[in-house]
JSON list of C-alpha atoms and ligand atoms in Angstrom, two decimals:
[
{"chain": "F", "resi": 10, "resn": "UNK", "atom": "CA", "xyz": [57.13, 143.54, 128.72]},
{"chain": "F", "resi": 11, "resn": "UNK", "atom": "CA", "xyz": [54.59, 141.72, 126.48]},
{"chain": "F", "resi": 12, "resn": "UNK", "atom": "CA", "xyz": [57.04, 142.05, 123.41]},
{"chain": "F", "resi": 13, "resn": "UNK", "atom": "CA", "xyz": [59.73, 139.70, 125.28]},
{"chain": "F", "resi": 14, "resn": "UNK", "atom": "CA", "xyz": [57.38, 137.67, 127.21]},
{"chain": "F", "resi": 15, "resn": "UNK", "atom": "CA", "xyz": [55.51, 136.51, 123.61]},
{"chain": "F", "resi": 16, "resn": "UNK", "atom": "CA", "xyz": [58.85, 135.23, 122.43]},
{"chain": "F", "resi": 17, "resn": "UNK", "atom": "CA", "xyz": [59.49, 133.49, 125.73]},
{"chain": "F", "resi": 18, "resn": "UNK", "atom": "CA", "xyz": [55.54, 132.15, 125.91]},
{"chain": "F", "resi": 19, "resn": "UNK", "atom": "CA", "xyz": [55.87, 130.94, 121.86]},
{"chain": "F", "resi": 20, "resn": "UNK", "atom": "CA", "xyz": [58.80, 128.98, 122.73]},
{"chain": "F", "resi": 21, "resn": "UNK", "atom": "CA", "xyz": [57.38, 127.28, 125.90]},
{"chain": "F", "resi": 22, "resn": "UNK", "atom": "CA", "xyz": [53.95, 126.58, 123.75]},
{"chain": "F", "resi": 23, "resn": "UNK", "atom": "CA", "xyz": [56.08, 124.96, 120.50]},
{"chain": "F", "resi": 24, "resn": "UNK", "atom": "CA", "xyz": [55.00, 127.55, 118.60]},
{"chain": "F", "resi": 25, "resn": "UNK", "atom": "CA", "xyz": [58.12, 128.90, 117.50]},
{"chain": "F", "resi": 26, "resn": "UNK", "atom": "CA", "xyz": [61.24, 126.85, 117.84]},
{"chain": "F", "resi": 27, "resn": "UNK", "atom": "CA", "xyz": [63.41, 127.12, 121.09]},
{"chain": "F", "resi": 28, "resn": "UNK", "atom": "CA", "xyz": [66.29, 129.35, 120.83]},
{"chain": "F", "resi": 29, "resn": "UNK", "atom": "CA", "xyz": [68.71, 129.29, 124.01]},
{"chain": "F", "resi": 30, "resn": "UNK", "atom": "CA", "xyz": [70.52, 132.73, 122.55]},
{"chain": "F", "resi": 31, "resn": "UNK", "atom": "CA", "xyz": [66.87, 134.56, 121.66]},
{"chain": "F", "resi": 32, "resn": "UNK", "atom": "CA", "xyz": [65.58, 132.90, 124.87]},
{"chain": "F", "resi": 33, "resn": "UNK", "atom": "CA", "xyz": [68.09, 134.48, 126.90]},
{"chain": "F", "resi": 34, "resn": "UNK", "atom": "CA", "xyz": [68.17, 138.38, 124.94]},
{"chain": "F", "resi": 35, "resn": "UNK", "atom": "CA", "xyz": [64.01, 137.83, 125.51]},
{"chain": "F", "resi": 36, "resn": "UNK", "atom": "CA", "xyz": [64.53, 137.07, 129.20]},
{"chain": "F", "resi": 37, "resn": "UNK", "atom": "CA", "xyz": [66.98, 139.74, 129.67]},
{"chain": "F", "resi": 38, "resn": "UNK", "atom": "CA", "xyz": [65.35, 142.55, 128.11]},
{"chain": "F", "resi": 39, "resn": "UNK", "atom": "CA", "xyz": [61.89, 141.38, 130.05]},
{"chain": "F", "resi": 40, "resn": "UNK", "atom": "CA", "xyz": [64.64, 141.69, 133.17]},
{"chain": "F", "resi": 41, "resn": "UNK", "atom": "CA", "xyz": [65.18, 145.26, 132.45]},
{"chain": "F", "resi": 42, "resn": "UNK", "atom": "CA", "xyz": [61.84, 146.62, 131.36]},
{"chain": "F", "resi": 43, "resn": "UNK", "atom": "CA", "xyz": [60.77, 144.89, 135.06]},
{"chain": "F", "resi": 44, "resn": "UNK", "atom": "CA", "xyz": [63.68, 146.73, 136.87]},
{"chain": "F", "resi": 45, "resn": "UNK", "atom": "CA", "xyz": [62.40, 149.84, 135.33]},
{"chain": "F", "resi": 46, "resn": "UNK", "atom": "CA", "xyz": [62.15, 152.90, 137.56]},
{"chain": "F", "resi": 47, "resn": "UNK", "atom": "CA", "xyz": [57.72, 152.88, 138.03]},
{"chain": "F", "resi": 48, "resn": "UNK", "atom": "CA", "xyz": [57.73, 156.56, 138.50]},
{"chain": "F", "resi": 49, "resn": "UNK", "atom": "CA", "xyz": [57.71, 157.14, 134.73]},
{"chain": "F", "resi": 50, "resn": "UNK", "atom": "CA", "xyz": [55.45, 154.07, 133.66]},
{"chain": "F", "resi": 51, "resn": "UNK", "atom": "CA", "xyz": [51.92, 155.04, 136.05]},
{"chain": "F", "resi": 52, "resn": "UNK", "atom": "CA", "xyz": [51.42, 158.48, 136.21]},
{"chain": "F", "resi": 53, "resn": "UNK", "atom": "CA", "xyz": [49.09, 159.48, 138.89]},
{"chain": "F", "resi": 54, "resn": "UNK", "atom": "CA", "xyz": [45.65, 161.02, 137.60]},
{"chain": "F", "resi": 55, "resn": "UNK", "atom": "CA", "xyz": [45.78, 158.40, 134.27]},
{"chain": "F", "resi": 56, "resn": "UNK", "atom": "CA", "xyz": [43.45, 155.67, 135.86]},
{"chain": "F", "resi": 57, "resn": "UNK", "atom": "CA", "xyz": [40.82, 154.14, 134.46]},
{"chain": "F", "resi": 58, "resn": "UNK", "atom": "CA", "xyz": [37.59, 156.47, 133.47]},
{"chain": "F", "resi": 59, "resn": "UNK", "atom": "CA", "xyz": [40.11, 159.46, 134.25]},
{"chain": "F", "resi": 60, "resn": "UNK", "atom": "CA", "xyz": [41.68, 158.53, 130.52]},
{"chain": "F", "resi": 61, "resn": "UNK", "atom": "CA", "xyz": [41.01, 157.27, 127.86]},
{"chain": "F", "resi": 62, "resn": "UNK", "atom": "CA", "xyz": [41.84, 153.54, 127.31]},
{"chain": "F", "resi": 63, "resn": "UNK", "atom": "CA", "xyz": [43.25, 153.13, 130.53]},
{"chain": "F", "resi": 64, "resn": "UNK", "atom": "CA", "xyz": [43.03, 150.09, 132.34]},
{"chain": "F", "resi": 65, "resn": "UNK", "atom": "CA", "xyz": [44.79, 151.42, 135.36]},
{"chain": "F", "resi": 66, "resn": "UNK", "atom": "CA", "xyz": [43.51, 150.97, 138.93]},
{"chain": "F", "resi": 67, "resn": "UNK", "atom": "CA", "xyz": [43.18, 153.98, 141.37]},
{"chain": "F", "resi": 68, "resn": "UNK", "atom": "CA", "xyz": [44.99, 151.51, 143.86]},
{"chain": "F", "resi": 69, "resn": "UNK", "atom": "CA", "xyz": [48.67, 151.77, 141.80]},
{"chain": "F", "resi": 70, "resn": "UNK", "atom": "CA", "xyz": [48.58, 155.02, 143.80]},
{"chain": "F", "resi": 71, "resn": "UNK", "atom": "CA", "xyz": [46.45, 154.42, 146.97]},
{"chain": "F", "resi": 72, "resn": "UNK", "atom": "CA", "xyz": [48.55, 151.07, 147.53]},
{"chain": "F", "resi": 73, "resn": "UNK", "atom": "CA", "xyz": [51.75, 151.95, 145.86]},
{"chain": "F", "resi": 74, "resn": "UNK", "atom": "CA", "xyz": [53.47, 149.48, 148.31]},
{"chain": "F", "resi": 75, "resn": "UNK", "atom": "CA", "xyz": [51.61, 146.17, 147.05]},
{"chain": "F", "resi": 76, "resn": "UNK", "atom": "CA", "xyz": [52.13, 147.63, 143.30]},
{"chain": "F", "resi": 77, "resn": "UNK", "atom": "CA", "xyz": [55.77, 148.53, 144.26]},
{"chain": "F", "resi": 78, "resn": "UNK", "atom": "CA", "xyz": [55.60, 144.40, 145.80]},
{"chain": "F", "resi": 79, "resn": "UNK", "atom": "CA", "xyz": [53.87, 142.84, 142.25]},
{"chain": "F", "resi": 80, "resn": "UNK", "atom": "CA", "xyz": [56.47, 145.07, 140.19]},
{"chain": "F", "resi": 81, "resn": "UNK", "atom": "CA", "xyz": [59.00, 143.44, 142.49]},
{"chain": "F", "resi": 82, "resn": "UNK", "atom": "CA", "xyz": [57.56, 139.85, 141.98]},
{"chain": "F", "resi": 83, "resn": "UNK", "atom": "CA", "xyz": [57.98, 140.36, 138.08]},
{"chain": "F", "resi": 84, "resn": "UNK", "atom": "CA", "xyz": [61.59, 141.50, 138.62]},
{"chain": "F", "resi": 85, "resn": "UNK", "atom": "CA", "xyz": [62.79, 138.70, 140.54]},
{"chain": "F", "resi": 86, "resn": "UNK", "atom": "CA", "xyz": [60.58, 135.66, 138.46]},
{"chain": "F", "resi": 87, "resn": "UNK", "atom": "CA", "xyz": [62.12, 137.52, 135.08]},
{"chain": "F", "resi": 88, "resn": "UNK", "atom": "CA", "xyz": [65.40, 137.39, 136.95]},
{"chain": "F", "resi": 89, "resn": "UNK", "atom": "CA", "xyz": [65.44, 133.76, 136.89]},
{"chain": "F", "resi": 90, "resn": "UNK", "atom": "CA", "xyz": [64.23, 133.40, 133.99]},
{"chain": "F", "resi": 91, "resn": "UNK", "atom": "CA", "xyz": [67.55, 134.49, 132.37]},
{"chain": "F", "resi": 92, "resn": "UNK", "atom": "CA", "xyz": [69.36, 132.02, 133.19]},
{"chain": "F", "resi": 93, "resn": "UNK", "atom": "CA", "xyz": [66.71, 129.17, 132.94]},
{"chain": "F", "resi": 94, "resn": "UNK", "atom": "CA", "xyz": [65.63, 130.55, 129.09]},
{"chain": "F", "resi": 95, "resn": "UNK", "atom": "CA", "xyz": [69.37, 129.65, 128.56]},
{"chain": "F", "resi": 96, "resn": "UNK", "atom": "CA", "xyz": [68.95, 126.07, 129.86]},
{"chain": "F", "resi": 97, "resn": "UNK", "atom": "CA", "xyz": [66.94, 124.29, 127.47]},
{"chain": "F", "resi": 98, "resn": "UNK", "atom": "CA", "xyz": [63.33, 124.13, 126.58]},
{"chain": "F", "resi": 99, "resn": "UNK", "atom": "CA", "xyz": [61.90, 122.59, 130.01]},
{"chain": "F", "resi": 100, "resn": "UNK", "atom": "CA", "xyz": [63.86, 125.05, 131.88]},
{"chain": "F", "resi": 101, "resn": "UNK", "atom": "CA", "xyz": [61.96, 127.76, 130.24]},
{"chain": "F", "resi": 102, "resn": "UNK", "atom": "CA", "xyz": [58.72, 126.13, 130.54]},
{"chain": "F", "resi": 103, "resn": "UNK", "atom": "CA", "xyz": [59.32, 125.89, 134.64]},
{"chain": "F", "resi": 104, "resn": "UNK", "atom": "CA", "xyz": [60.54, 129.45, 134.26]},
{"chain": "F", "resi": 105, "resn": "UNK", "atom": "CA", "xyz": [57.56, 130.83, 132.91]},
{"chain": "F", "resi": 106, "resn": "UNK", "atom": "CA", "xyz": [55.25, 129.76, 135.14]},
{"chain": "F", "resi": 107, "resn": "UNK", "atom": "CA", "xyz": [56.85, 131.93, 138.10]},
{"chain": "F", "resi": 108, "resn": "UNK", "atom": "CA", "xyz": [56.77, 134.87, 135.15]},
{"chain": "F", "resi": 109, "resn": "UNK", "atom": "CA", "xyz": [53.27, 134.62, 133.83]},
{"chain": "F", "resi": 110, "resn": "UNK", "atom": "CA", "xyz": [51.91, 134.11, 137.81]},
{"chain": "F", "resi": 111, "resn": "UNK", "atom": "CA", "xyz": [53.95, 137.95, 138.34]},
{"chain": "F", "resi": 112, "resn": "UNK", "atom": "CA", "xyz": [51.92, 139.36, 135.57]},
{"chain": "F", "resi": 113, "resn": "UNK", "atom": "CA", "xyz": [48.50, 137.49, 136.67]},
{"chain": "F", "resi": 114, "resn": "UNK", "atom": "CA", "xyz": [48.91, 138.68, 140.08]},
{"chain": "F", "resi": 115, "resn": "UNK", "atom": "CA", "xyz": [49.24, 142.54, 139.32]},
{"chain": "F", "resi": 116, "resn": "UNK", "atom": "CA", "xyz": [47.12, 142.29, 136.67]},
{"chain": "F", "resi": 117, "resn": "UNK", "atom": "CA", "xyz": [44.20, 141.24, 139.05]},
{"chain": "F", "resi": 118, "resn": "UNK", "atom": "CA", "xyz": [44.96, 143.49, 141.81]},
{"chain": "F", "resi": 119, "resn": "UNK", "atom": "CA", "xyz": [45.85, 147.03, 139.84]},
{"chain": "F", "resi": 120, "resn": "UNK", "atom": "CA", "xyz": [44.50, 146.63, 136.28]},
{"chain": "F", "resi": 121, "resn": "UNK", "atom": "CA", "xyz": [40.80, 147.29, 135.14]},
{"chain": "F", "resi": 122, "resn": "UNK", "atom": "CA", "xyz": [38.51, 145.56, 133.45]},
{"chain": "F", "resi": 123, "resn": "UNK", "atom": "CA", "xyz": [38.29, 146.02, 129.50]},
{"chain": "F", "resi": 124, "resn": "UNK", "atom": "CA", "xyz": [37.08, 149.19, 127.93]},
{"chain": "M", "resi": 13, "resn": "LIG", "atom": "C1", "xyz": [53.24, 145.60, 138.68]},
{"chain": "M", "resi": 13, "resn": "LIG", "atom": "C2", "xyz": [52.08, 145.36, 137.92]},
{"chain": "M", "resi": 13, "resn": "LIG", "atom": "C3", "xyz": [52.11, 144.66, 136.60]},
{"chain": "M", "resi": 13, "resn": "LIG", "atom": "C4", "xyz": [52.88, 143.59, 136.23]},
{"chain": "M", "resi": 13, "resn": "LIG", "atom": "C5", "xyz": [53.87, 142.81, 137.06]},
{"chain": "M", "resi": 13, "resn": "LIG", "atom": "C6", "xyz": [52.53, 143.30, 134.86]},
{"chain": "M", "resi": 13, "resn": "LIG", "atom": "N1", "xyz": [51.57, 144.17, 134.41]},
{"chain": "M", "resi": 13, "resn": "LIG", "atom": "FE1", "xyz": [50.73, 144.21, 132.58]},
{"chain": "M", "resi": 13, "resn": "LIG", "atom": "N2", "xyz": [49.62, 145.81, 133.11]},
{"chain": "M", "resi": 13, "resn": "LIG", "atom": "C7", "xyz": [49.59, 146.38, 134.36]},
{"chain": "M", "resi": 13, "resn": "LIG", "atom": "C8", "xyz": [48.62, 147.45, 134.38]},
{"chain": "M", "resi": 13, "resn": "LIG", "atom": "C9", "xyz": [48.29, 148.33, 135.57]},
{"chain": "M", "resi": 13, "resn": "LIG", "atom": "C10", "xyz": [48.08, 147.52, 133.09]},
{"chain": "M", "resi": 13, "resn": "LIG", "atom": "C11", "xyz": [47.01, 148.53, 132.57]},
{"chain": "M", "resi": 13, "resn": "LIG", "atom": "C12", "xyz": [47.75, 149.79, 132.18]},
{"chain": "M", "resi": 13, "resn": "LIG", "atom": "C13", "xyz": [46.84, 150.84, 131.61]},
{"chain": "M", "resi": 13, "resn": "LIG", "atom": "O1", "xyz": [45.83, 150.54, 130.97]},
{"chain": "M", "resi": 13, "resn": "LIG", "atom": "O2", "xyz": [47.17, 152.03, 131.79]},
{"chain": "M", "resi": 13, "resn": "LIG", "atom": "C14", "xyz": [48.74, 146.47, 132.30]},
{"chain": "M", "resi": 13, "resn": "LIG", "atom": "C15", "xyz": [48.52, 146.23, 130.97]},
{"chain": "M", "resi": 13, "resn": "LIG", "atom": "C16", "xyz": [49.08, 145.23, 130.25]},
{"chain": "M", "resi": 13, "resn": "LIG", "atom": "C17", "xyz": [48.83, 144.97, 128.86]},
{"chain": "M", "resi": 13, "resn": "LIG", "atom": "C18", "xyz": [47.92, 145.80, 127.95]},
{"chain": "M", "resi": 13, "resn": "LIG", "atom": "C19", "xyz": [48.71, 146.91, 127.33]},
{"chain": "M", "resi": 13, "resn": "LIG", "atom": "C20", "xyz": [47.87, 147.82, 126.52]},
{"chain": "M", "resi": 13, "resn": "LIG", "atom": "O3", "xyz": [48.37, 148.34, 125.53]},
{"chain": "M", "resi": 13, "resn": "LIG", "atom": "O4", "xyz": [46.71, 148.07, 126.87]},
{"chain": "M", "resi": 13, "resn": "LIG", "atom": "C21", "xyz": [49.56, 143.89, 128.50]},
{"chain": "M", "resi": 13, "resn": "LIG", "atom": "C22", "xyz": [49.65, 143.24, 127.12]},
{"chain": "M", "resi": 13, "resn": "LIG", "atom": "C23", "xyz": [50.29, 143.46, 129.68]},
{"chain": "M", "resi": 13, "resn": "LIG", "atom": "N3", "xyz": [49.98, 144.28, 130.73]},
{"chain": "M", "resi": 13, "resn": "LIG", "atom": "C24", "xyz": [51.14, 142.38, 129.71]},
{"chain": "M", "resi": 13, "resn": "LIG", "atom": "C25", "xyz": [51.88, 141.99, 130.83]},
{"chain": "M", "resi": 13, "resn": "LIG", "atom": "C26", "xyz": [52.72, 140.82, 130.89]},
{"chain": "M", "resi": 13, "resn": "LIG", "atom": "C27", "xyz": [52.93, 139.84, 129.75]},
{"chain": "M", "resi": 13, "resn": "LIG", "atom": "C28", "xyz": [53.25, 140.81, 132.14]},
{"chain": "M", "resi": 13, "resn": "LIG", "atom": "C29", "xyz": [54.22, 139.82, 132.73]},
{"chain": "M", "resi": 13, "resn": "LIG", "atom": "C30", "xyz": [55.38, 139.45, 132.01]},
{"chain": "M", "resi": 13, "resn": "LIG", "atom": "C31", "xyz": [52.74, 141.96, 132.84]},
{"chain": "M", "resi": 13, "resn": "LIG", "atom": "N4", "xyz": [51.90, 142.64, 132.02]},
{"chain": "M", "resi": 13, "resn": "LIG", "atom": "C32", "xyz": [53.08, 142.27, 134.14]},
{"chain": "M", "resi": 13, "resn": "LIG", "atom": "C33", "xyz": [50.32, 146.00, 135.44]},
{"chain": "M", "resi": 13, "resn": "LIG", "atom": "C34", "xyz": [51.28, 145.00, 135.46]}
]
């Protein structure tokens, strides 16, 4: 998810040169990792202070709706983002605005503070 999001976020910053065919493979692979079945990605029992390095909240499991919701939100925002990385370079600028509020918004309801 961070892999093909830091191609999409160089792009939209200038600070690699915009690419409508990468674009759309980075936008399309960030689709799929984001449609990925949760069960194997947060295993219950690997939160924060129960493992090592973990910055998982105990609420991916105690409110596994709303995490189910923000995986959702990333889904849908990386959705359109396939077609808009495609576009042209303001296209994916709008685009990743809906992405990068999907990650902010799970991040600050299910993921820990640093080690
Ligand atoms: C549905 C929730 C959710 C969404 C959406 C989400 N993340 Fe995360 N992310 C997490 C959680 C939870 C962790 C902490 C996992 C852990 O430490 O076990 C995390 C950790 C990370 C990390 C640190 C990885 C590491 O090795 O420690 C990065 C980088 C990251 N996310 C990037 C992103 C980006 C970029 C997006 C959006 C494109 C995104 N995430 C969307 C929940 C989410």
């Amino acid at each position: 998810i961070a892999y093909h999001t830091g191609i999409l976020g160089g792009m939209a910053k200038g600070e690699t040169e915009y690419n409508a065919e990468m674009a759309t493979a980075a936008a399309t692979n960030l689709h799929a990792a984001a449609g990925f079945e949760p069960g194997t990605l947060w295993l219950e029992g690997t939160e924060q202070g129960a493992v090592e390095g973990s910055r998982a909240k105990a609420e991916i499991w105690s409110d596994s709706e709303g995490f189910n919701d923000a995986f959702m939100a990333l889904e849908t925002a990386s959705a359109d983002m396939i077609e808009a990385a495609g576009t042209d370079l303001d296209a994916l600028k709008a685009g990743m605005g809906a992405v990068g509020k999907a990650c902010g918004a799970c991040h600050d309801d299910y993921r820990g503070p640093k080690n």
